[in-house]
Amino acid sequence: MTIIRPYGDTTGDGMVQLSFTLPIPHDKRAEGAAIQLANKMGMDPALLVHAKQMGDGFTFFVVYGRVHHLVDTEKVQVVERDFPLLSAKEVNATIKRRLRRRLNVVGACIGTDAHTVGIDAILNVKGIAGEKGLEYYRELSVTNMGAQVSVPDLVETARANKADAVLVSQVVTQRDAHLHNTRAMSAAFREALPAGKRPLLIVGGPRFDELMTDELGVDRIFGRGTTPGEVASYLVHALLSRKEKETAQ
């Protein structure tokens, strides 16, 4: 069966929970507005289960209700992992044997983004959830530029370090800042370096759509839950694939 509907209390009942904020003080009219919005979004019936004032003039709501939409799982588009997942030992051995030099990585949070938790989880030795970051890999040379890095500084550091890959984390998403910053970065690298000399451009963050690589001008997008091992494995796969293509030409 490829057609599914949401599950709430019983299988196939179509019940979902939705949270949102409206720019209105909390009162009965605000609660009515929340229900009206939920109805217009296709929730019928819609039940208000939580409402809380969020500062002056804003209210946060949680609404529970039934939707009648169906999902065809055969038509769902996702980015599947198309490279083998390697251990740290295998990554190091492959780089040493095939690349015959250390693999250079530069990472940063660009623009006004000061949220370094994501980039640090991937790059720093301590890593995340018990998995070591890229600094732990002896065949990787890692430069973590930290937060609020300008695109020109990132390009210059990548050039100076002869970066094989540039990793950028973007958490700030207001007004699509993560998309604008990524497009500016990819454009800057295209302008500064010829195609054969450009590093892999990799971005990550909770609000990215992994299908937007071509639109944003990057090589790979990683979403929530990405581990350092996945990134390291991708770097090895992508760089060696690029090297093989260059050799064949």
PDB file of C-alpha atoms in Angstrom:
ATOM      1  CA  MET A   1       0.000   0.000   0.000  1.00  0.00           C
ATOM      2  CA  THR A   2       1.509   3.357  -1.061  1.00  0.00           C
ATOM      3  CA  ILE A   3      -1.395   5.649  -0.121  1.00  0.00           C
ATOM      4  CA  ILE A   4      -1.294   6.747   3.517  1.00  0.00           C
ATOM      5  CA  ARG A   5      -3.005   9.269   5.784  1.00  0.00           C
ATOM      6  CA  PRO A   6      -1.978  10.662   9.191  1.00  0.00           C
ATOM      7  CA  TYR A   7      -2.384   8.611  12.364  1.00  0.00           C
ATOM      8  CA  GLY A   8      -3.594  10.211  15.596  1.00  0.00           C
ATOM      9  CA  ASP A   9      -5.794   8.102  17.861  1.00  0.00           C
ATOM     10  CA  THR A  10      -6.574   5.239  15.481  1.00  0.00           C
ATOM     11  CA  THR A  11      -5.049   4.020  12.233  1.00  0.00           C
ATOM     12  CA  GLY A  12      -5.987   6.177   9.276  1.00  0.00           C
ATOM     13  CA  ASP A  13      -8.072   8.704  11.239  1.00  0.00           C
ATOM     14  CA  GLY A  14      -6.252  11.651   9.620  1.00  0.00           C
ATOM     15  CA  MET A  15      -5.619  13.452  12.916  1.00  0.00           C
ATOM     16  CA  VAL A  16      -2.698  15.905  13.043  1.00  0.00           C
ATOM     17  CA  GLN A  17      -1.292  18.442  15.494  1.00  0.00           C
ATOM     18  CA  LEU A  18      -0.329  21.907  14.296  1.00  0.00           C
ATOM     19  CA  SER A  19       1.435  24.732  16.138  1.00  0.00           C
ATOM     20  CA  PHE A  20       1.722  28.374  15.043  1.00  0.00           C
ATOM     21  CA  THR A  21       1.849  31.965  16.307  1.00  0.00           C
ATOM     22  CA  LEU A  22      -0.568  34.772  15.447  1.00  0.00           C
ATOM     23  CA  PRO A  23       0.194  38.495  15.924  1.00  0.00           C
ATOM     24  CA  ILE A  24      -2.740  39.062  18.271  1.00  0.00           C
ATOM     25  CA  PRO A  25      -3.126  39.213  22.103  1.00  0.00           C
ATOM     26  CA  HIS A  26      -4.544  36.111  23.762  1.00  0.00           C
ATOM     27  CA  ASP A  27      -8.313  36.336  24.186  1.00  0.00           C
ATOM     28  CA  LYS A  28     -11.426  34.596  22.901  1.00  0.00           C
ATOM     29  CA  ARG A  29     -11.176  36.381  19.544  1.00  0.00           C
ATOM     30  CA  ALA A  30      -7.597  35.159  19.148  1.00  0.00           C
ATOM     31  CA  GLU A  31      -8.667  31.575  19.833  1.00  0.00           C
ATOM     32  CA  GLY A  32     -11.435  31.925  17.268  1.00  0.00           C
ATOM     33  CA  ALA A  33      -8.917  33.237  14.745  1.00  0.00           C
ATOM     34  CA  ALA A  34      -6.691  30.222  15.342  1.00  0.00           C
ATOM     35  CA  ILE A  35      -9.587  27.837  14.738  1.00  0.00           C
ATOM     36  CA  GLN A  36     -10.583  29.722  11.587  1.00  0.00           C
ATOM     37  CA  LEU A  37      -7.023  29.474  10.251  1.00  0.00           C
ATOM     38  CA  ALA A  38      -6.892  25.744  10.987  1.00  0.00           C
ATOM     39  CA  ASN A  39     -10.237  25.249   9.207  1.00  0.00           C
ATOM     40  CA  LYS A  40      -8.969  27.108   6.137  1.00  0.00           C
ATOM     41  CA  MET A  41      -5.897  24.838   6.131  1.00  0.00           C
ATOM     42  CA  GLY A  42      -8.166  21.806   5.835  1.00  0.00           C
ATOM     43  CA  MET A  43      -8.501  20.714   9.482  1.00  0.00           C
ATOM     44  CA  ASP A  44     -12.117  19.746  10.144  1.00  0.00           C
ATOM     45  CA  PRO A  45     -12.958  19.560  12.954  1.00  0.00           C
ATOM     46  CA  ALA A  46     -10.175  21.644  14.515  1.00  0.00           C
ATOM     47  CA  LEU A  47      -9.781  21.599  18.305  1.00  0.00           C
ATOM     48  CA  LEU A  48      -7.756  24.212  20.181  1.00  0.00           C
ATOM     49  CA  VAL A  49      -5.675  22.352  22.775  1.00  0.00           C
ATOM     50  CA  HIS A  50      -3.206  25.057  23.860  1.00  0.00           C
ATOM     51  CA  ALA A  51      -2.938  28.865  23.709  1.00  0.00           C
ATOM     52  CA  LYS A  52      -0.337  31.015  25.434  1.00  0.00           C
ATOM     53  CA  GLN A  53       0.539  34.706  25.277  1.00  0.00           C
ATOM     54  CA  MET A  54       4.030  35.194  23.787  1.00  0.00           C
ATOM     55  CA  GLY A  55       5.010  38.745  24.706  1.00  0.00           C
ATOM     56  CA  ASP A  56       2.996  41.809  23.742  1.00  0.00           C
ATOM     57  CA  GLY A  57       0.590  41.199  20.929  1.00  0.00           C
ATOM     58  CA  PHE A  58       1.463  37.580  20.069  1.00  0.00           C
ATOM     59  CA  THR A  59      -0.146  34.250  20.946  1.00  0.00           C
ATOM     60  CA  PHE A  60       1.153  30.718  20.428  1.00  0.00           C
ATOM     61  CA  PHE A  61      -1.407  28.019  19.574  1.00  0.00           C
ATOM     62  CA  VAL A  62      -1.544  24.239  19.291  1.00  0.00           C
ATOM     63  CA  VAL A  63      -4.498  22.882  17.314  1.00  0.00           C
ATOM     64  CA  TYR A  64      -5.533  19.229  16.932  1.00  0.00           C
ATOM     65  CA  GLY A  65      -7.822  18.106  14.157  1.00  0.00           C
ATOM     66  CA  ARG A  66      -8.606  15.904  11.175  1.00  0.00           C
ATOM     67  CA  VAL A  67      -7.306  16.409   7.652  1.00  0.00           C
ATOM     68  CA  HIS A  68      -8.549  14.566   4.597  1.00  0.00           C
ATOM     69  CA  HIS A  69      -5.399  14.699   2.500  1.00  0.00           C
ATOM     70  CA  LEU A  70      -3.634  11.550   1.357  1.00  0.00           C
ATOM     71  CA  VAL A  71       0.048  10.909   0.651  1.00  0.00           C
ATOM     72  CA  ASP A  72       1.305   8.681  -2.164  1.00  0.00           C
ATOM     73  CA  THR A  73       4.674   7.414  -0.917  1.00  0.00           C
ATOM     74  CA  GLU A  74       5.629   6.381  -4.457  1.00  0.00           C
ATOM     75  CA  LYS A  75       5.677  10.071  -5.432  1.00  0.00           C
ATOM     76  CA  VAL A  76       7.774  11.285  -2.478  1.00  0.00           C
ATOM     77  CA  GLN A  77      11.104  12.765  -3.609  1.00  0.00           C
ATOM     78  CA  VAL A  78      14.097  12.523  -1.278  1.00  0.00           C
ATOM     79  CA  VAL A  79      17.876  12.500  -1.548  1.00  0.00           C
ATOM     80  CA  GLU A  80      19.079   8.993  -0.755  1.00  0.00           C
ATOM     81  CA  ARG A  81      22.627   8.380   0.440  1.00  0.00           C
ATOM     82  CA  ASP A  82      24.466   7.384  -2.737  1.00  0.00           C
ATOM     83  CA  PHE A  83      27.854   6.691  -1.184  1.00  0.00           C
ATOM     84  CA  PRO A  84      29.172   4.018   1.192  1.00  0.00           C
ATOM     85  CA  LEU A  85      29.312   4.888   4.889  1.00  0.00           C
ATOM     86  CA  LEU A  86      32.924   4.433   6.022  1.00  0.00           C
ATOM     87  CA  SER A  87      34.485   4.149   9.464  1.00  0.00           C
ATOM     88  CA  ALA A  88      37.107   6.698  10.532  1.00  0.00           C
ATOM     89  CA  LYS A  89      39.797   4.089   9.906  1.00  0.00           C
ATOM     90  CA  GLU A  90      38.483   3.428   6.393  1.00  0.00           C
ATOM     91  CA  VAL A  91      38.273   7.152   5.621  1.00  0.00           C
ATOM     92  CA  ASN A  92      41.882   7.709   6.671  1.00  0.00           C
ATOM     93  CA  ALA A  93      43.141   4.666   4.793  1.00  0.00           C
ATOM     94  CA  THR A  94      41.291   5.603   1.604  1.00  0.00           C
ATOM     95  CA  ILE A  95      42.585   9.183   1.628  1.00  0.00           C
ATOM     96  CA  LYS A  96      46.146   8.039   2.273  1.00  0.00           C
ATOM     97  CA  ARG A  97      46.037   5.401  -0.449  1.00  0.00           C
ATOM     98  CA  ARG A  98      44.051   7.216  -3.133  1.00  0.00           C
ATOM     99  CA  LEU A  99      44.567  10.930  -2.554  1.00  0.00           C
ATOM    100  CA  ARG A 100      48.147  10.583  -1.221  1.00  0.00           C
ATOM    101  CA  ARG A 101      47.919  13.786   0.788  1.00  0.00           C
ATOM    102  CA  ARG A 102      45.766  15.231   3.533  1.00  0.00           C
ATOM    103  CA  LEU A 103      42.277  16.336   2.575  1.00  0.00           C
ATOM    104  CA  ASN A 104      41.755  20.046   3.346  1.00  0.00           C
ATOM    105  CA  VAL A 105      38.432  21.197   4.803  1.00  0.00           C
ATOM    106  CA  VAL A 106      37.313  24.734   5.695  1.00  0.00           C
ATOM    107  CA  GLY A 107      34.124  25.272   7.704  1.00  0.00           C
ATOM    108  CA  ALA A 108      32.168  28.328   8.825  1.00  0.00           C
ATOM    109  CA  CYS A 109      28.863  29.954   9.635  1.00  0.00           C
ATOM    110  CA  ILE A 110      28.449  32.781   7.130  1.00  0.00           C
ATOM    111  CA  GLY A 111      26.576  36.074   7.151  1.00  0.00           C
ATOM    112  CA  THR A 112      25.115  37.113  10.503  1.00  0.00           C
ATOM    113  CA  ASP A 113      24.697  33.492  11.633  1.00  0.00           C
ATOM    114  CA  ALA A 114      26.313  33.017  15.048  1.00  0.00           C
ATOM    115  CA  HIS A 115      24.979  29.505  15.712  1.00  0.00           C
ATOM    116  CA  THR A 116      28.112  27.357  15.660  1.00  0.00           C
ATOM    117  CA  VAL A 117      26.632  24.266  17.327  1.00  0.00           C
ATOM    118  CA  GLY A 118      26.052  22.545  13.988  1.00  0.00           C
ATOM    119  CA  ILE A 119      29.416  23.261  12.377  1.00  0.00           C
ATOM    120  CA  ASP A 120      31.219  22.466  15.653  1.00  0.00           C
ATOM    121  CA  ALA A 121      29.402  19.137  15.932  1.00  0.00           C
ATOM    122  CA  ILE A 122      30.738  18.149  12.513  1.00  0.00           C
ATOM    123  CA  LEU A 123      34.251  19.609  12.766  1.00  0.00           C
ATOM    124  CA  ASN A 124      35.357  19.598  16.413  1.00  0.00           C
ATOM    125  CA  VAL A 125      37.079  16.559  17.903  1.00  0.00           C
ATOM    126  CA  LYS A 126      34.327  16.083  20.479  1.00  0.00           C
ATOM    127  CA  GLY A 127      31.815  15.647  17.651  1.00  0.00           C
ATOM    128  CA  ILE A 128      28.240  14.702  18.519  1.00  0.00           C
ATOM    129  CA  ALA A 129      26.414  11.797  20.180  1.00  0.00           C
ATOM    130  CA  GLY A 130      29.662   9.947  20.864  1.00  0.00           C
ATOM    131  CA  GLU A 131      30.946  10.247  17.283  1.00  0.00           C
ATOM    132  CA  LYS A 132      34.193  12.158  16.755  1.00  0.00           C
ATOM    133  CA  GLY A 133      34.267  15.210  14.473  1.00  0.00           C
ATOM    134  CA  LEU A 134      36.440  15.668  11.388  1.00  0.00           C
ATOM    135  CA  GLU A 135      39.354  17.064  13.401  1.00  0.00           C
ATOM    136  CA  TYR A 136      39.743  13.537  14.779  1.00  0.00           C
ATOM    137  CA  TYR A 137      40.584  12.124  11.326  1.00  0.00           C
ATOM    138  CA  ARG A 138      44.370  12.190  10.944  1.00  0.00           C
ATOM    139  CA  GLU A 139      44.196  12.455   7.145  1.00  0.00           C
ATOM    140  CA  LEU A 140      41.938  15.536   7.285  1.00  0.00           C
ATOM    141  CA  SER A 141      43.245  19.068   7.785  1.00  0.00           C
ATOM    142  CA  VAL A 142      40.407  21.130   9.256  1.00  0.00           C
ATOM    143  CA  THR A 143      40.059  24.910   9.561  1.00  0.00           C
ATOM    144  CA  ASN A 144      37.019  26.040  11.553  1.00  0.00           C
ATOM    145  CA  MET A 145      36.466  29.768  10.967  1.00  0.00           C
ATOM    146  CA  GLY A 146      33.591  29.978  13.454  1.00  0.00           C
ATOM    147  CA  ALA A 147      30.661  32.372  13.332  1.00  0.00           C
ATOM    148  CA  GLN A 148      29.589  35.392  11.275  1.00  0.00           C
ATOM    149  CA  VAL A 149      32.210  34.881   8.568  1.00  0.00           C
ATOM    150  CA  SER A 150      31.904  37.062   5.470  1.00  0.00           C
ATOM    151  CA  VAL A 151      31.756  35.349   2.094  1.00  0.00           C
ATOM    152  CA  PRO A 152      34.939  37.115   0.823  1.00  0.00           C
ATOM    153  CA  ASP A 153      36.854  35.946   3.925  1.00  0.00           C
ATOM    154  CA  LEU A 154      35.598  32.399   3.407  1.00  0.00           C
ATOM    155  CA  VAL A 155      36.666  32.388  -0.242  1.00  0.00           C
ATOM    156  CA  GLU A 156      40.096  33.801   0.606  1.00  0.00           C
ATOM    157  CA  THR A 157      40.675  31.278   3.428  1.00  0.00           C
ATOM    158  CA  ALA A 158      39.583  28.405   1.173  1.00  0.00           C
ATOM    159  CA  ARG A 159      41.961  29.605  -1.516  1.00  0.00           C
ATOM    160  CA  ALA A 160      44.857  30.071   0.921  1.00  0.00           C
ATOM    161  CA  ASN A 161      44.341  26.602   2.414  1.00  0.00           C
ATOM    162  CA  LYS A 162      43.810  24.972  -0.999  1.00  0.00           C
ATOM    163  CA  ALA A 163      40.545  23.635   0.369  1.00  0.00           C
ATOM    164  CA  ASP A 164      39.143  20.461  -1.136  1.00  0.00           C
ATOM    165  CA  ALA A 165      35.811  21.148   0.535  1.00  0.00           C
ATOM    166  CA  VAL A 166      34.000  24.064   2.178  1.00  0.00           C
ATOM    167  CA  LEU A 167      31.387  23.250   4.813  1.00  0.00           C
ATOM    168  CA  VAL A 168      28.876  25.944   5.736  1.00  0.00           C
ATOM    169  CA  SER A 169      26.260  25.750   8.483  1.00  0.00           C
ATOM    170  CA  GLN A 170      23.183  27.986   8.361  1.00  0.00           C
ATOM    171  CA  VAL A 171      20.654  28.040  11.192  1.00  0.00           C
ATOM    172  CA  VAL A 172      19.288  31.582  10.841  1.00  0.00           C
ATOM    173  CA  THR A 173      16.442  31.308   8.324  1.00  0.00           C
ATOM    174  CA  GLN A 174      14.382  34.478   8.772  1.00  0.00           C
ATOM    175  CA  ARG A 175      13.416  35.912   5.387  1.00  0.00           C
ATOM    176  CA  ASP A 176      15.253  32.989   3.759  1.00  0.00           C
ATOM    177  CA  ALA A 177      18.635  34.291   4.948  1.00  0.00           C
ATOM    178  CA  HIS A 178      20.117  30.786   4.639  1.00  0.00           C
ATOM    179  CA  LEU A 179      19.159  30.632   0.959  1.00  0.00           C
ATOM    180  CA  HIS A 180      20.413  34.128   0.129  1.00  0.00           C
ATOM    181  CA  ASN A 181      23.712  33.496   1.927  1.00  0.00           C
ATOM    182  CA  THR A 182      24.236  30.165   0.178  1.00  0.00           C
ATOM    183  CA  ARG A 183      23.571  31.620  -3.254  1.00  0.00           C
ATOM    184  CA  ALA A 184      25.983  34.487  -2.533  1.00  0.00           C
ATOM    185  CA  MET A 185      28.645  32.012  -1.422  1.00  0.00           C
ATOM    186  CA  SER A 186      28.340  29.748  -4.457  1.00  0.00           C
ATOM    187  CA  ALA A 187      28.387  32.754  -6.792  1.00  0.00           C
ATOM    188  CA  ALA A 188      31.523  34.090  -5.100  1.00  0.00           C
ATOM    189  CA  PHE A 189      33.346  30.790  -5.519  1.00  0.00           C
ATOM    190  CA  ARG A 190      32.311  30.556  -9.179  1.00  0.00           C
ATOM    191  CA  GLU A 191      33.680  34.038  -9.767  1.00  0.00           C
ATOM    192  CA  ALA A 192      36.905  33.533  -7.810  1.00  0.00           C
ATOM    193  CA  LEU A 193      37.976  30.097  -9.027  1.00  0.00           C
ATOM    194  CA  PRO A 194      37.713  28.134 -12.295  1.00  0.00           C
ATOM    195  CA  ALA A 195      35.549  25.012 -12.313  1.00  0.00           C
ATOM    196  CA  GLY A 196      38.458  22.599 -11.948  1.00  0.00           C
ATOM    197  CA  LYS A 197      39.882  24.462  -8.976  1.00  0.00           C
ATOM    198  CA  ARG A 198      36.737  25.040  -6.930  1.00  0.00           C
ATOM    199  CA  PRO A 199      36.290  23.094  -3.694  1.00  0.00           C
ATOM    200  CA  LEU A 200      33.228  21.009  -2.978  1.00  0.00           C
ATOM    201  CA  LEU A 201      30.562  23.330  -1.553  1.00  0.00           C
ATOM    202  CA  ILE A 202      28.507  21.697   1.173  1.00  0.00           C
ATOM    203  CA  VAL A 203      25.823  23.347   3.300  1.00  0.00           C
ATOM    204  CA  GLY A 204      23.814  22.092   6.225  1.00  0.00           C
ATOM    205  CA  GLY A 205      21.045  23.249   8.515  1.00  0.00           C
ATOM    206  CA  PRO A 206      17.573  22.350   9.754  1.00  0.00           C
ATOM    207  CA  ARG A 207      15.610  24.341   7.159  1.00  0.00           C
ATOM    208  CA  PHE A 208      17.377  23.349   3.943  1.00  0.00           C
ATOM    209  CA  ASP A 209      15.615  21.273   1.295  1.00  0.00           C
ATOM    210  CA  GLU A 210      18.109  18.586   0.243  1.00  0.00           C
ATOM    211  CA  LEU A 211      16.711  18.693  -3.309  1.00  0.00           C
ATOM    212  CA  MET A 212      17.876  22.299  -3.861  1.00  0.00           C
ATOM    213  CA  THR A 213      21.563  21.658  -4.641  1.00  0.00           C
ATOM    214  CA  ASP A 214      21.342  22.814  -8.268  1.00  0.00           C
ATOM    215  CA  GLU A 215      19.212  25.834  -7.415  1.00  0.00           C
ATOM    216  CA  LEU A 216      21.632  26.956  -4.711  1.00  0.00           C
ATOM    217  CA  GLY A 217      24.777  26.123  -6.682  1.00  0.00           C
ATOM    218  CA  VAL A 218      26.244  23.671  -4.160  1.00  0.00           C
ATOM    219  CA  ASP A 219      27.396  20.074  -4.357  1.00  0.00           C
ATOM    220  CA  ARG A 220      25.545  18.670  -1.354  1.00  0.00           C
ATOM    221  CA  ILE A 221      23.015  19.669   1.286  1.00  0.00           C
ATOM    222  CA  PHE A 222      22.885  17.876   4.626  1.00  0.00           C
ATOM    223  CA  GLY A 223      19.869  18.162   6.920  1.00  0.00           C
ATOM    224  CA  ARG A 224      19.006  17.410  10.517  1.00  0.00           C
ATOM    225  CA  GLY A 225      20.719  14.458  12.165  1.00  0.00           C
ATOM    226  CA  THR A 226      23.776  14.420   9.905  1.00  0.00           C
ATOM    227  CA  THR A 227      26.829  12.848  11.552  1.00  0.00           C
ATOM    228  CA  PRO A 228      30.538  13.610  11.063  1.00  0.00           C
ATOM    229  CA  GLY A 229      30.982  10.110   9.647  1.00  0.00           C
ATOM    230  CA  GLU A 230      28.429  10.785   6.917  1.00  0.00           C
ATOM    231  CA  VAL A 231      30.180  14.013   5.944  1.00  0.00           C
ATOM    232  CA  ALA A 232      33.628  12.387   5.946  1.00  0.00           C
ATOM    233  CA  SER A 233      32.355   9.479   3.847  1.00  0.00           C
ATOM    234  CA  TYR A 234      30.766  11.866   1.363  1.00  0.00           C
ATOM    235  CA  LEU A 235      33.973  13.913   1.064  1.00  0.00           C
ATOM    236  CA  VAL A 236      35.997  10.806   0.212  1.00  0.00           C
ATOM    237  CA  HIS A 237      33.403   9.574  -2.276  1.00  0.00           C
ATOM    238  CA  ALA A 238      32.909  12.928  -4.016  1.00  0.00           C
ATOM    239  CA  LEU A 239      36.570  13.902  -4.253  1.00  0.00           C
ATOM    240  CA  LEU A 240      37.695  10.521  -5.531  1.00  0.00           C
ATOM    241  CA  SER A 241      34.861  10.487  -8.062  1.00  0.00           C
ATOM    242  CA  ARG A 242      35.968  13.919  -9.250  1.00  0.00           C
ATOM    243  CA  LYS A 243      39.582  12.740  -9.470  1.00  0.00           C
ATOM    244  CA  GLU A 244      38.573   9.693 -11.529  1.00  0.00           C
ATOM    245  CA  LYS A 245      36.624  11.888 -13.970  1.00  0.00           C
ATOM    246  CA  GLU A 246      39.584  14.243 -14.373  1.00  0.00           C
ATOM    247  CA  THR A 247      41.917  11.288 -14.986  1.00  0.00           C
ATOM    248  CA  ALA A 248      39.549   9.848 -17.588  1.00  0.00           C
ATOM    249  CA  GLN A 249      39.516  13.143 -19.468  1.00  0.00           C
TER     250      GLN A 249
END
